[in-house]
Amino acid sequence: MFRKIILLLFFAIITLAHLSAVSSHPNKIESNYKIRRISPDGGLSINGQRDVRQDKWGFIWVTTVNNLYRFDGYTFKPYTEKINKTIPFTSLTFERLEIDKEGDLYVTTSNGLLKYNSLTDNFDRLQPGRCSLIKEDMKGRLWISNPSSIGLFDRETFRFTAIKSETGDIPDISGICTQHNKIYIGTATGKIYLYDETGNRFQEVLHIPEYNIADIIQADSLLYALTESKGLVVISTNSYQPIKQYDFFYPAGDTRVSARALFIDKFNHIWITGQRGIYILNPETDEFTHYSYEKTDPYGLPSNSIWRIAEDTQGCLWFGTYSGGLCFINLDEQKSLKSFNGRTDDLSYSVVSSFAEDEKFLWIGTEGGGLNRYNKQTGSFTHFKYSPTKNSLSYDNIQSLLYTDNKLWIGMSRGGLDCLDTRNEHFTHYTLNNNMLINDHVERIVAEADSGLWIKYLMNRDFLTYLSIKDNMTEHINFLAPPIQSNGNISDIRRGNGDTLWIASAYQLLIMNVRTHHVQVADYRYSDIKNPKGMNIQTIR
């Protein structure tokens, strides 16, 4: 339960920050982003996080020079040892990450291209040899560079085909730009190439040797080339000539500390990372702001050495640092995280158990403080607690919340099930006393389309209850008989596709047909689970 509460809080606080965002003019650069540090606590080494990506399951993947980690919200899982057991290397360094349109994770390394295999929870090597940059384009093609060339990797044949220029292979690739339908690459020798789809080759469009390009991105008809010592160069895609140059991130003209990478956020602001922190540029107004390490600021940068930036599905920006750990920023609020403390703030209690959301409100259940309603527009709280003298919440220890069609369903320990009509704030009670439930300890509520609810109990866990909303009747299902093991009580439920209800017991994962109530044990043949009898299943997600 403790891990569940912490994980819910971690992601829900990010959501709170998003929901309570104060609208601002998109051209204005925010100068007060709150930077949240995720590590080095939790097992992540501090020797420089090079790249970050979020996969289709929500995990955050991080590369360092000599390790690869997966972050699940509270701990970091290292993978280098697992990789070395299946694909032995004398030395392995990690470079870049890429998630393609199918959700597959690819990693470039000093000893080949790796792809994550979810069945084995390990990585398969698709191609030997050093791989550096990797990027999927708008057509779903996978571009990969190595020290001497760049080309396309065929995911069906596992073959790499080098794409050449008029003069041959292109070495020293430092940036691949695939934001639009055109493919641009930049090199460390100051060259920019455009991919010619018809001729299947790269055409050199600009060469300025002193540029030493570190990264390249495109915004509309402009290319932005980040150089190691000449600042940020703006190039027209019509003439392929430089039209503007920014060097504000080289204070007093000191170009010895190089910049590293570029990122364009949803406001079309350009983020510049390097060894002097982060600079954010508004290219429309030429205004910029600077974030740098401050020892006394707990929500500032933990280090001035910043690597690459990646955006997750919630719109937060993640980036790694050298010696400072992993960080993220929420762009939708002046402060990236808005936290509430049950002792000092308007939240009624510190132990938060559950969340639900409608268009206007975020509903927050607590284990002892009743129900909180958070207004996303005003930022104010309203509390609903048990009262013996009026229609109210049945009990203040809430375990689960579910919102559906102007009704908030509330599962409570010792209070049964309540339904709050959010239009008139009236509570309807479903309890053991009115013969609707097996007992009053409701732990989990799952919606059954628009027709009803599935109810799991904290006690008497060999039973599930189905509540028909239309008929206002309940049906109790007894799982004491096989295929449930006699000591395998129900720990979690989740509605699946079609007629499937997934049921986790202490030792088995079950599938029930919601229409026939037929139950069978899940098939583990295509998973990496070797001994399902040794499992202790607690949650399904």
Coordinates of C-alpha atoms in Angstrom, one line a residue:
M1 CA 0.0 0.0 0.0
F2 CA 2.8 2.4 0.8
R3 CA 4.5 1.9 -2.6
K4 CA 1.1 2.4 -4.3
I5 CA 0.5 5.7 -2.5
I6 CA 4.0 7.0 -3.3
L7 CA 3.6 6.1 -7.0
L8 CA 0.2 7.6 -7.2
L9 CA 1.5 10.8 -5.6
F10 CA 4.5 11.0 -7.9
F11 CA 2.4 11.0 -11.1
A12 CA -0.7 12.7 -9.7
I13 CA 1.3 15.7 -8.4
I14 CA 2.6 16.2 -12.0
T15 CA -1.0 16.1 -13.1
L16 CA -2.0 18.6 -10.5
A17 CA 0.6 21.0 -11.8
H18 CA -0.7 20.6 -15.3
L19 CA -4.4 21.1 -14.2
S20 CA -3.7 24.2 -12.2
A21 CA -1.6 25.9 -14.8
V22 CA -2.0 29.6 -15.1
S23 CA -2.5 30.7 -18.7
S24 CA 0.3 32.9 -20.0
H25 CA 1.2 34.4 -23.4
P26 CA 3.0 31.7 -25.4
N27 CA 5.7 34.2 -26.5
K28 CA 6.7 34.9 -23.0
I29 CA 9.6 32.8 -21.7
E30 CA 9.0 31.4 -18.2
S31 CA 11.8 32.5 -15.9
N32 CA 10.6 30.5 -12.8
Y33 CA 10.3 26.9 -13.9
K34 CA 10.7 24.5 -11.0
I35 CA 13.2 21.8 -11.7
R36 CA 12.5 18.4 -10.0
R37 CA 15.4 16.1 -9.3
I38 CA 14.7 12.4 -9.5
S39 CA 18.2 11.0 -8.8
P40 CA 20.9 10.0 -7.9
D41 CA 18.7 8.5 -5.1
G42 CA 17.1 5.3 -6.3
G43 CA 20.1 3.6 -7.9
L44 CA 21.1 5.8 -10.8
S45 CA 24.8 6.4 -11.2
I46 CA 25.9 10.1 -11.4
N47 CA 28.5 9.9 -14.1
G48 CA 26.4 11.8 -16.7
Q49 CA 23.0 10.9 -18.1
R50 CA 23.4 11.2 -21.9
D51 CA 19.9 10.6 -23.2
V52 CA 16.3 10.1 -21.9
R53 CA 13.1 8.6 -23.4
Q54 CA 9.7 7.5 -22.2
D55 CA 8.4 4.2 -23.7
K56 CA 4.8 3.1 -24.4
W57 CA 4.4 1.6 -21.0
G58 CA 5.3 4.9 -19.3
F59 CA 8.8 3.9 -18.1
I60 CA 11.6 6.4 -18.4
W61 CA 14.8 5.1 -19.9
V62 CA 18.1 6.7 -19.2
T63 CA 21.6 6.1 -20.7
T64 CA 24.9 7.0 -19.0
V65 CA 28.3 6.3 -20.4
N66 CA 28.4 2.8 -19.1
N67 CA 24.9 1.8 -18.1
L68 CA 21.3 1.8 -19.2
Y69 CA 18.5 2.3 -16.6
R70 CA 14.7 2.0 -16.5
F71 CA 12.8 4.3 -14.1
D72 CA 9.4 3.2 -12.9
G73 CA 8.4 6.1 -10.8
Y74 CA 10.5 5.3 -7.7
T75 CA 13.5 3.1 -8.5
F76 CA 16.0 2.7 -11.3
K77 CA 16.7 -0.7 -12.7
P78 CA 20.1 -1.2 -14.4
Y79 CA 20.4 -3.3 -17.5
T80 CA 24.1 -3.5 -18.4
E81 CA 24.8 -6.7 -16.4
K82 CA 21.8 -8.4 -18.0
I83 CA 22.9 -7.3 -21.5
N84 CA 26.5 -8.5 -20.9
K85 CA 25.2 -12.0 -19.9
T86 CA 23.5 -12.5 -23.3
I87 CA 25.7 -10.4 -25.6
P88 CA 29.2 -10.4 -24.0
F89 CA 31.3 -7.3 -24.7
T90 CA 34.8 -6.4 -23.7
S91 CA 33.6 -2.8 -23.3
L92 CA 30.2 -1.2 -23.8
T93 CA 29.3 2.5 -23.8
F94 CA 25.8 3.7 -24.5
E95 CA 25.0 6.6 -26.8
R96 CA 21.4 7.5 -27.9
L97 CA 17.8 6.2 -27.4
E98 CA 14.9 6.2 -29.8
I99 CA 11.3 5.1 -29.5
D100 CA 9.7 4.4 -32.9
K101 CA 6.1 4.8 -33.9
E102 CA 5.4 1.2 -32.8
G103 CA 6.7 2.0 -29.4
D104 CA 9.8 -0.1 -29.7
L105 CA 13.0 1.1 -27.9
Y106 CA 16.3 1.2 -29.7
V107 CA 19.7 2.0 -28.1
T108 CA 22.9 2.8 -30.0
T109 CA 26.1 1.6 -28.4
S110 CA 29.9 1.2 -29.0
N111 CA 29.2 -2.4 -29.9
G112 CA 26.0 -2.3 -32.0
L113 CA 22.4 -1.4 -32.2
L114 CA 20.2 -2.9 -29.4
K115 CA 16.4 -3.3 -29.2
Y116 CA 14.4 -3.9 -26.1
N117 CA 12.7 -7.3 -25.8
S118 CA 9.8 -7.1 -23.4
L119 CA 9.4 -10.9 -23.2
T120 CA 12.9 -11.4 -21.9
D121 CA 13.2 -8.0 -20.2
N122 CA 16.5 -7.7 -22.0
F123 CA 18.0 -6.4 -25.2
D124 CA 18.7 -8.1 -28.5
R125 CA 21.6 -6.9 -30.7
L126 CA 20.3 -6.2 -34.3
Q127 CA 23.6 -5.0 -35.8
P128 CA 27.2 -5.2 -34.7
G129 CA 29.7 -2.3 -34.8
R130 CA 29.7 1.1 -33.3
C131 CA 26.4 3.1 -33.7
S132 CA 26.1 6.7 -32.7
L133 CA 23.0 8.7 -33.6
I134 CA 19.6 7.3 -34.2
K135 CA 16.4 9.0 -35.4
E136 CA 13.1 7.8 -36.9
D137 CA 11.7 10.1 -39.6
M138 CA 8.1 11.0 -40.5
K139 CA 7.9 8.0 -42.9
G140 CA 8.9 5.6 -40.2
R141 CA 12.4 5.0 -41.5
L142 CA 15.2 4.5 -39.0
W143 CA 18.3 6.6 -39.6
I144 CA 21.5 5.5 -37.9
S145 CA 25.0 7.0 -38.0
N146 CA 28.4 5.5 -37.2
P147 CA 31.8 7.3 -37.2
S148 CA 32.2 6.9 -41.0
S149 CA 28.7 7.1 -42.5
I150 CA 25.0 7.5 -42.1
G151 CA 22.2 5.3 -43.5
L152 CA 18.9 3.5 -43.1
F153 CA 18.4 0.4 -41.0
D154 CA 15.8 -2.1 -42.3
R155 CA 14.0 -3.5 -39.3
E156 CA 12.8 -6.6 -41.3
T157 CA 16.1 -7.7 -42.8
F158 CA 18.3 -6.2 -40.1
R159 CA 20.5 -4.6 -42.9
F160 CA 22.1 -1.2 -42.8
T161 CA 22.4 0.7 -46.1
A162 CA 24.7 3.7 -46.1
I163 CA 23.4 6.8 -47.9
K164 CA 26.2 8.7 -49.5
S165 CA 26.7 12.2 -50.9
E166 CA 28.2 13.2 -54.2
T167 CA 31.6 12.6 -52.8
G168 CA 31.0 9.3 -50.9
D169 CA 30.3 8.3 -47.3
I170 CA 29.6 11.2 -44.8
P171 CA 31.6 10.9 -41.6
D172 CA 31.5 12.8 -38.3
I173 CA 27.6 13.1 -38.2
S174 CA 26.7 15.3 -35.2
G175 CA 23.0 15.9 -35.8
I176 CA 20.0 14.3 -37.6
C177 CA 16.9 16.5 -38.1
T178 CA 13.6 14.7 -39.0
Q179 CA 11.0 17.2 -37.6
H180 CA 9.4 17.8 -41.0
N181 CA 9.2 15.9 -44.3
K182 CA 12.8 16.8 -45.2
I183 CA 15.9 15.1 -43.7
Y184 CA 18.8 17.2 -42.7
I185 CA 22.1 16.2 -41.2
G186 CA 24.9 18.3 -39.7
T187 CA 28.5 17.3 -39.2
A188 CA 31.3 18.2 -36.8
T189 CA 33.2 19.7 -39.8
G190 CA 30.6 22.4 -40.4
K191 CA 28.6 20.7 -43.3
I192 CA 24.8 20.5 -43.6
Y193 CA 23.3 18.0 -46.0
L194 CA 19.7 17.6 -47.4
Y195 CA 18.5 14.1 -48.3
D196 CA 17.4 13.8 -51.9
E197 CA 14.5 11.3 -51.9
T198 CA 14.6 10.9 -55.7
G199 CA 18.3 10.3 -56.0
N200 CA 18.6 8.5 -52.7
R201 CA 21.6 10.5 -51.7
F202 CA 22.6 13.5 -49.6
Q203 CA 23.2 16.9 -51.1
E204 CA 25.5 19.4 -49.4
V205 CA 23.7 22.7 -49.0
L206 CA 26.1 24.6 -46.7
H207 CA 29.7 24.3 -45.6
I208 CA 31.3 26.7 -43.1
P209 CA 34.3 24.8 -41.6
E210 CA 34.5 26.9 -38.5
Y211 CA 31.0 26.0 -37.4
N212 CA 31.7 22.6 -35.9
I213 CA 28.0 21.7 -35.6
A214 CA 26.9 20.0 -32.4
D215 CA 23.2 19.6 -33.2
I216 CA 20.6 20.7 -35.8
I217 CA 16.8 21.2 -35.7
Q218 CA 14.2 22.7 -38.0
A219 CA 11.3 25.0 -37.3
D220 CA 9.1 25.9 -40.3
S221 CA 11.4 27.4 -43.0
L222 CA 14.4 27.8 -40.7
L223 CA 17.2 25.5 -39.6
Y224 CA 18.9 26.1 -36.3
A225 CA 22.5 24.8 -36.1
L226 CA 24.1 24.7 -32.7
T227 CA 27.9 25.1 -33.0
E228 CA 30.6 24.3 -30.5
S229 CA 32.2 27.8 -30.5
K230 CA 30.2 30.1 -32.9
G231 CA 26.8 30.1 -31.1
L232 CA 23.4 29.3 -32.6
V233 CA 23.2 29.9 -36.3
V234 CA 19.9 30.4 -38.1
I235 CA 19.8 29.2 -41.7
S236 CA 17.0 29.8 -44.3
T237 CA 15.8 26.6 -46.0
N238 CA 15.1 28.8 -49.1
S239 CA 18.6 30.1 -49.7
Y240 CA 20.6 27.8 -47.3
Q241 CA 22.4 30.9 -46.1
P242 CA 22.9 32.0 -42.5
I243 CA 20.6 34.9 -41.6
K244 CA 21.1 35.3 -37.9
Q245 CA 23.5 34.2 -35.2
Y246 CA 23.1 34.1 -31.4
D247 CA 26.1 33.9 -29.0
F248 CA 24.5 35.0 -25.7
F249 CA 25.4 31.6 -24.1
Y250 CA 29.1 32.5 -24.4
P251 CA 29.5 35.2 -21.7
A252 CA 32.3 37.6 -22.4
G253 CA 33.0 35.8 -25.6
D254 CA 34.4 32.7 -23.8
T255 CA 33.8 29.9 -26.2
R256 CA 35.9 27.3 -24.4
V257 CA 32.8 25.7 -22.8
S258 CA 30.8 24.1 -25.6
A259 CA 27.1 23.7 -26.1
R260 CA 25.6 20.3 -26.6
A261 CA 22.0 20.0 -27.8
L262 CA 18.8 21.7 -29.0
F263 CA 15.2 21.2 -28.2
I264 CA 12.0 23.0 -29.4
D265 CA 9.2 23.1 -26.9
K266 CA 5.4 23.5 -27.6
F267 CA 5.7 27.2 -27.3
N268 CA 8.3 27.2 -30.1
H269 CA 11.0 28.3 -27.7
I270 CA 14.4 26.9 -28.3
W271 CA 16.3 25.2 -25.4
I272 CA 20.1 25.1 -25.6
T273 CA 21.9 22.7 -23.3
G274 CA 25.6 22.6 -22.5
Q275 CA 28.1 23.0 -19.7
R276 CA 26.7 26.4 -18.6
G277 CA 23.2 25.1 -17.8
I278 CA 20.1 25.7 -19.9
Y279 CA 19.3 28.7 -22.1
I280 CA 15.8 29.2 -23.5
L281 CA 15.4 31.5 -26.5
N282 CA 12.3 33.0 -28.0
P283 CA 13.2 33.4 -31.7
E284 CA 10.3 35.8 -32.3
T285 CA 11.6 38.4 -29.9
D286 CA 15.2 37.3 -29.4
E287 CA 14.6 37.3 -25.6
F288 CA 16.2 34.6 -23.6
T289 CA 16.5 33.3 -20.0
H290 CA 19.2 31.3 -18.3
Y291 CA 18.9 28.5 -15.8
S292 CA 22.1 27.6 -13.9
Y293 CA 23.2 25.7 -10.8
E294 CA 22.6 27.5 -7.5
K295 CA 23.6 25.8 -4.3
T296 CA 20.8 27.3 -2.2
D297 CA 18.0 26.6 -4.7
P298 CA 16.4 23.1 -4.1
Y299 CA 14.4 23.4 -7.2
G300 CA 17.1 24.7 -9.5
L301 CA 19.5 22.8 -11.7
P302 CA 21.6 20.3 -9.7
S303 CA 24.5 20.8 -12.2
N304 CA 25.5 23.1 -15.0
S305 CA 26.5 20.2 -17.3
I306 CA 23.3 19.3 -19.1
W307 CA 22.9 16.7 -21.9
R308 CA 19.9 16.0 -24.0
I309 CA 16.2 16.9 -23.5
A310 CA 13.2 14.7 -24.2
E311 CA 9.4 15.2 -23.7
D312 CA 7.2 12.6 -22.1
T313 CA 3.5 11.9 -22.8
Q314 CA 2.4 14.3 -20.1
G315 CA 4.3 17.2 -21.7
C316 CA 7.1 17.2 -19.1
L317 CA 10.7 17.7 -20.2
W318 CA 13.3 15.3 -18.9
F319 CA 17.0 15.8 -19.1
G320 CA 20.2 14.3 -17.7
T321 CA 23.1 16.1 -16.0
Y322 CA 26.7 15.3 -15.3
S323 CA 27.1 14.6 -11.5
G324 CA 23.6 16.0 -10.7
G325 CA 21.2 13.3 -11.7
L326 CA 18.0 13.1 -13.7
C327 CA 15.6 16.1 -13.7
F328 CA 12.2 17.1 -15.2
I329 CA 10.3 20.3 -15.7
N330 CA 6.5 20.8 -16.2
L331 CA 6.0 23.5 -18.8
D332 CA 2.4 24.1 -18.0
E333 CA 2.9 26.0 -14.7
Q334 CA 5.2 28.6 -13.4
K335 CA 6.3 26.0 -10.8
S336 CA 6.7 22.6 -12.3
L337 CA 5.2 20.7 -9.3
K338 CA 2.4 21.9 -7.0
S339 CA 2.3 19.8 -3.8
F340 CA -0.2 19.9 -1.0
N341 CA 0.5 19.0 2.6
G342 CA -2.3 17.8 4.9
R343 CA -0.7 19.6 7.8
T344 CA -0.1 23.0 6.4
D345 CA -2.2 23.3 3.2
D346 CA -5.9 22.9 2.3
L347 CA -5.6 19.2 1.7
S348 CA -7.6 17.5 4.5
Y349 CA -5.1 14.7 5.2
S350 CA -1.5 13.7 4.3
V351 CA -2.1 10.0 3.3
V352 CA -3.6 10.1 -0.2
S353 CA -5.0 6.9 -1.5
S354 CA -6.9 7.6 -4.8
F355 CA -7.8 10.1 -7.5
A356 CA -10.6 10.7 -10.0
E357 CA -11.2 13.6 -12.4
D358 CA -14.0 15.3 -14.2
E359 CA -13.9 18.4 -16.4
K360 CA -13.8 20.9 -13.6
F361 CA -12.6 19.1 -10.5
L362 CA -9.9 16.7 -9.3
W363 CA -11.2 14.4 -6.6
I364 CA -8.7 13.2 -4.0
G365 CA -9.4 10.4 -1.5
T366 CA -7.5 10.2 1.8
E367 CA -7.1 7.4 4.4
G368 CA -8.5 9.4 7.3
G369 CA -9.4 12.8 6.0
G370 CA -12.4 12.0 3.8
L371 CA -12.8 13.4 0.3
N372 CA -11.2 16.5 -1.2
R373 CA -12.5 18.3 -4.3
Y374 CA -9.9 20.4 -6.0
N375 CA -11.1 23.2 -8.4
K376 CA -8.7 23.2 -11.3
Q377 CA -9.6 26.8 -12.3
T378 CA -9.5 28.5 -8.8
G379 CA -7.0 26.2 -7.0
S380 CA -9.4 25.9 -4.1
F381 CA -10.4 22.8 -2.0
T382 CA -13.8 21.6 -0.8
H383 CA -13.9 18.9 1.8
F384 CA -16.5 16.1 2.3
K385 CA -16.4 14.2 5.6
Y386 CA -18.6 11.9 7.6
S387 CA -21.3 13.7 9.6
P388 CA -23.8 11.8 11.8
T389 CA -26.4 14.6 11.5
K390 CA -26.8 15.1 7.7
N391 CA -26.4 13.3 4.4
S392 CA -22.7 12.8 4.0
L393 CA -19.8 10.5 3.3
S394 CA -20.2 7.2 5.1
Y395 CA -16.6 7.0 6.4
D396 CA -13.4 9.1 6.1
N397 CA -11.1 6.2 5.2
I398 CA -11.3 6.1 1.4
Q399 CA -9.6 3.4 -0.6
S400 CA -10.8 3.9 -4.2
L401 CA -12.5 6.5 -6.4
L402 CA -14.2 6.2 -9.8
Y403 CA -15.9 9.0 -11.8
T404 CA -18.5 8.2 -14.4
D405 CA -21.4 10.3 -15.8
N406 CA -21.8 12.9 -13.1
K407 CA -21.4 10.3 -10.4
L408 CA -18.4 9.8 -8.1
W409 CA -18.2 6.3 -6.7
I410 CA -16.3 6.0 -3.4
G411 CA -15.0 2.8 -1.9
M412 CA -14.2 2.9 1.8
S413 CA -12.7 0.8 4.5
R414 CA -15.5 0.3 7.0
G415 CA -17.9 2.6 5.1
G416 CA -18.9 0.4 2.1
L417 CA -19.6 2.1 -1.2
D418 CA -20.9 5.6 -1.6
C419 CA -22.2 7.3 -4.8
L420 CA -21.9 11.1 -4.8
D421 CA -24.1 12.9 -7.4
T422 CA -21.7 15.7 -8.3
R423 CA -24.6 17.9 -9.5
N424 CA -26.4 18.2 -6.2
E425 CA -23.8 16.8 -3.8
H426 CA -26.1 14.1 -2.5
F427 CA -24.6 10.8 -1.2
T428 CA -26.2 7.3 -1.8
H429 CA -24.9 4.5 0.4
Y430 CA -24.4 0.8 -0.5
T431 CA -23.5 -1.2 2.6
L432 CA -23.8 -4.6 4.2
N433 CA -26.7 -3.4 6.3
N434 CA -28.9 -2.7 3.2
N435 CA -27.9 -6.1 1.7
M436 CA -25.9 -4.6 -1.2
L437 CA -22.4 -5.7 -0.3
I438 CA -20.6 -8.7 1.2
N439 CA -18.9 -6.4 3.7
D440 CA -18.2 -2.7 4.2
H441 CA -14.5 -2.9 3.3
V442 CA -14.3 -1.8 -0.3
E443 CA -10.8 -1.5 -1.8
R444 CA -11.2 -1.3 -5.6
I445 CA -13.9 -0.2 -8.0
V446 CA -13.8 -0.9 -11.7
A447 CA -16.3 0.3 -14.3
E448 CA -18.2 -2.1 -16.5
A449 CA -18.9 0.1 -19.5
D450 CA -22.0 2.2 -18.6
S451 CA -23.9 -0.5 -17.0
G452 CA -22.3 -1.1 -13.6
L453 CA -19.4 -1.6 -11.3
W454 CA -17.1 -4.4 -10.2
I455 CA -16.2 -4.3 -6.5
K456 CA -13.2 -5.9 -4.8
Y457 CA -13.1 -6.1 -1.0
L458 CA -10.3 -5.5 1.4
M459 CA -11.7 -8.4 3.6
N460 CA -13.4 -11.5 2.3
R461 CA -11.2 -11.3 -0.7
D462 CA -12.5 -14.6 -2.3
F463 CA -15.6 -12.6 -3.4
L464 CA -16.3 -10.0 -6.2
T465 CA -19.5 -8.0 -6.4
Y466 CA -21.2 -6.7 -9.5
L467 CA -23.4 -3.7 -9.0
S468 CA -26.0 -3.0 -11.8
I469 CA -26.5 0.8 -11.8
K470 CA -29.6 0.5 -13.9
D471 CA -31.3 -2.1 -11.8
N472 CA -29.8 -1.0 -8.5
M473 CA -29.0 -4.6 -7.6
T474 CA -25.8 -6.5 -6.7
E475 CA -24.6 -10.0 -7.6
H476 CA -21.9 -11.7 -5.6
I477 CA -19.4 -14.1 -7.2
N478 CA -17.6 -16.7 -5.0
F479 CA -14.1 -17.6 -6.1
L480 CA -13.5 -20.2 -3.4
A481 CA -13.9 -23.0 -6.0
P482 CA -11.2 -23.9 -8.6
P483 CA -9.3 -22.6 -10.5
I484 CA -8.6 -20.2 -7.6
Q485 CA -6.0 -21.8 -5.3
S486 CA -7.3 -22.2 -1.8
N487 CA -4.8 -19.6 -0.4
G488 CA -4.9 -17.3 -3.5
N489 CA -7.2 -14.5 -2.5
I490 CA -8.0 -11.7 -4.9
S491 CA -5.6 -8.8 -4.7
D492 CA -6.6 -6.6 -7.8
I493 CA -8.9 -6.4 -10.7
R494 CA -8.8 -4.6 -14.1
R495 CA -11.2 -4.4 -17.0
G496 CA -9.7 -5.7 -20.2
N497 CA -10.8 -5.7 -23.8
G498 CA -14.0 -7.3 -25.0
D499 CA -15.6 -9.3 -22.2
T500 CA -12.5 -9.8 -20.2
L501 CA -12.0 -8.9 -16.5
W502 CA -8.4 -9.5 -15.3
I503 CA -8.2 -10.8 -11.7
A504 CA -4.9 -11.0 -9.7
S505 CA -4.8 -13.4 -6.9
A506 CA -1.8 -14.0 -4.6
Y507 CA -0.5 -16.8 -6.8
Q508 CA -2.4 -16.7 -10.1
L509 CA -3.5 -14.3 -12.8
L510 CA -7.0 -15.1 -13.9
I511 CA -9.3 -14.1 -16.8
M512 CA -13.1 -13.9 -16.2
N513 CA -15.7 -13.5 -18.9
V514 CA -18.0 -10.8 -17.5
R515 CA -21.0 -12.2 -19.3
T516 CA -20.7 -15.9 -18.5
H517 CA -18.5 -15.5 -15.4
H518 CA -16.3 -18.3 -16.7
V519 CA -12.9 -18.1 -15.1
Q520 CA -9.6 -19.5 -16.5
V521 CA -5.9 -19.2 -15.5
A522 CA -3.9 -16.8 -17.8
D523 CA -1.6 -18.3 -20.3
Y524 CA 2.1 -17.6 -19.5
R525 CA 3.6 -19.4 -22.5
Y526 CA 4.5 -16.2 -24.3
S527 CA 5.9 -14.3 -21.3
D528 CA 9.2 -14.4 -19.5
I529 CA 7.5 -15.9 -16.4
K530 CA 9.1 -19.3 -15.7
N531 CA 7.4 -20.3 -12.5
P532 CA 4.0 -18.6 -12.1
K533 CA 3.3 -20.6 -8.9
G534 CA 6.1 -18.6 -7.2
M535 CA 4.6 -15.3 -7.9
N536 CA 2.8 -13.0 -5.5
I537 CA 0.7 -10.8 -7.7
Q538 CA -0.5 -7.5 -6.1
T539 CA -1.5 -5.2 -8.9
I540 CA -2.5 -5.2 -12.6
R541 CA -1.8 -2.3 -14.8

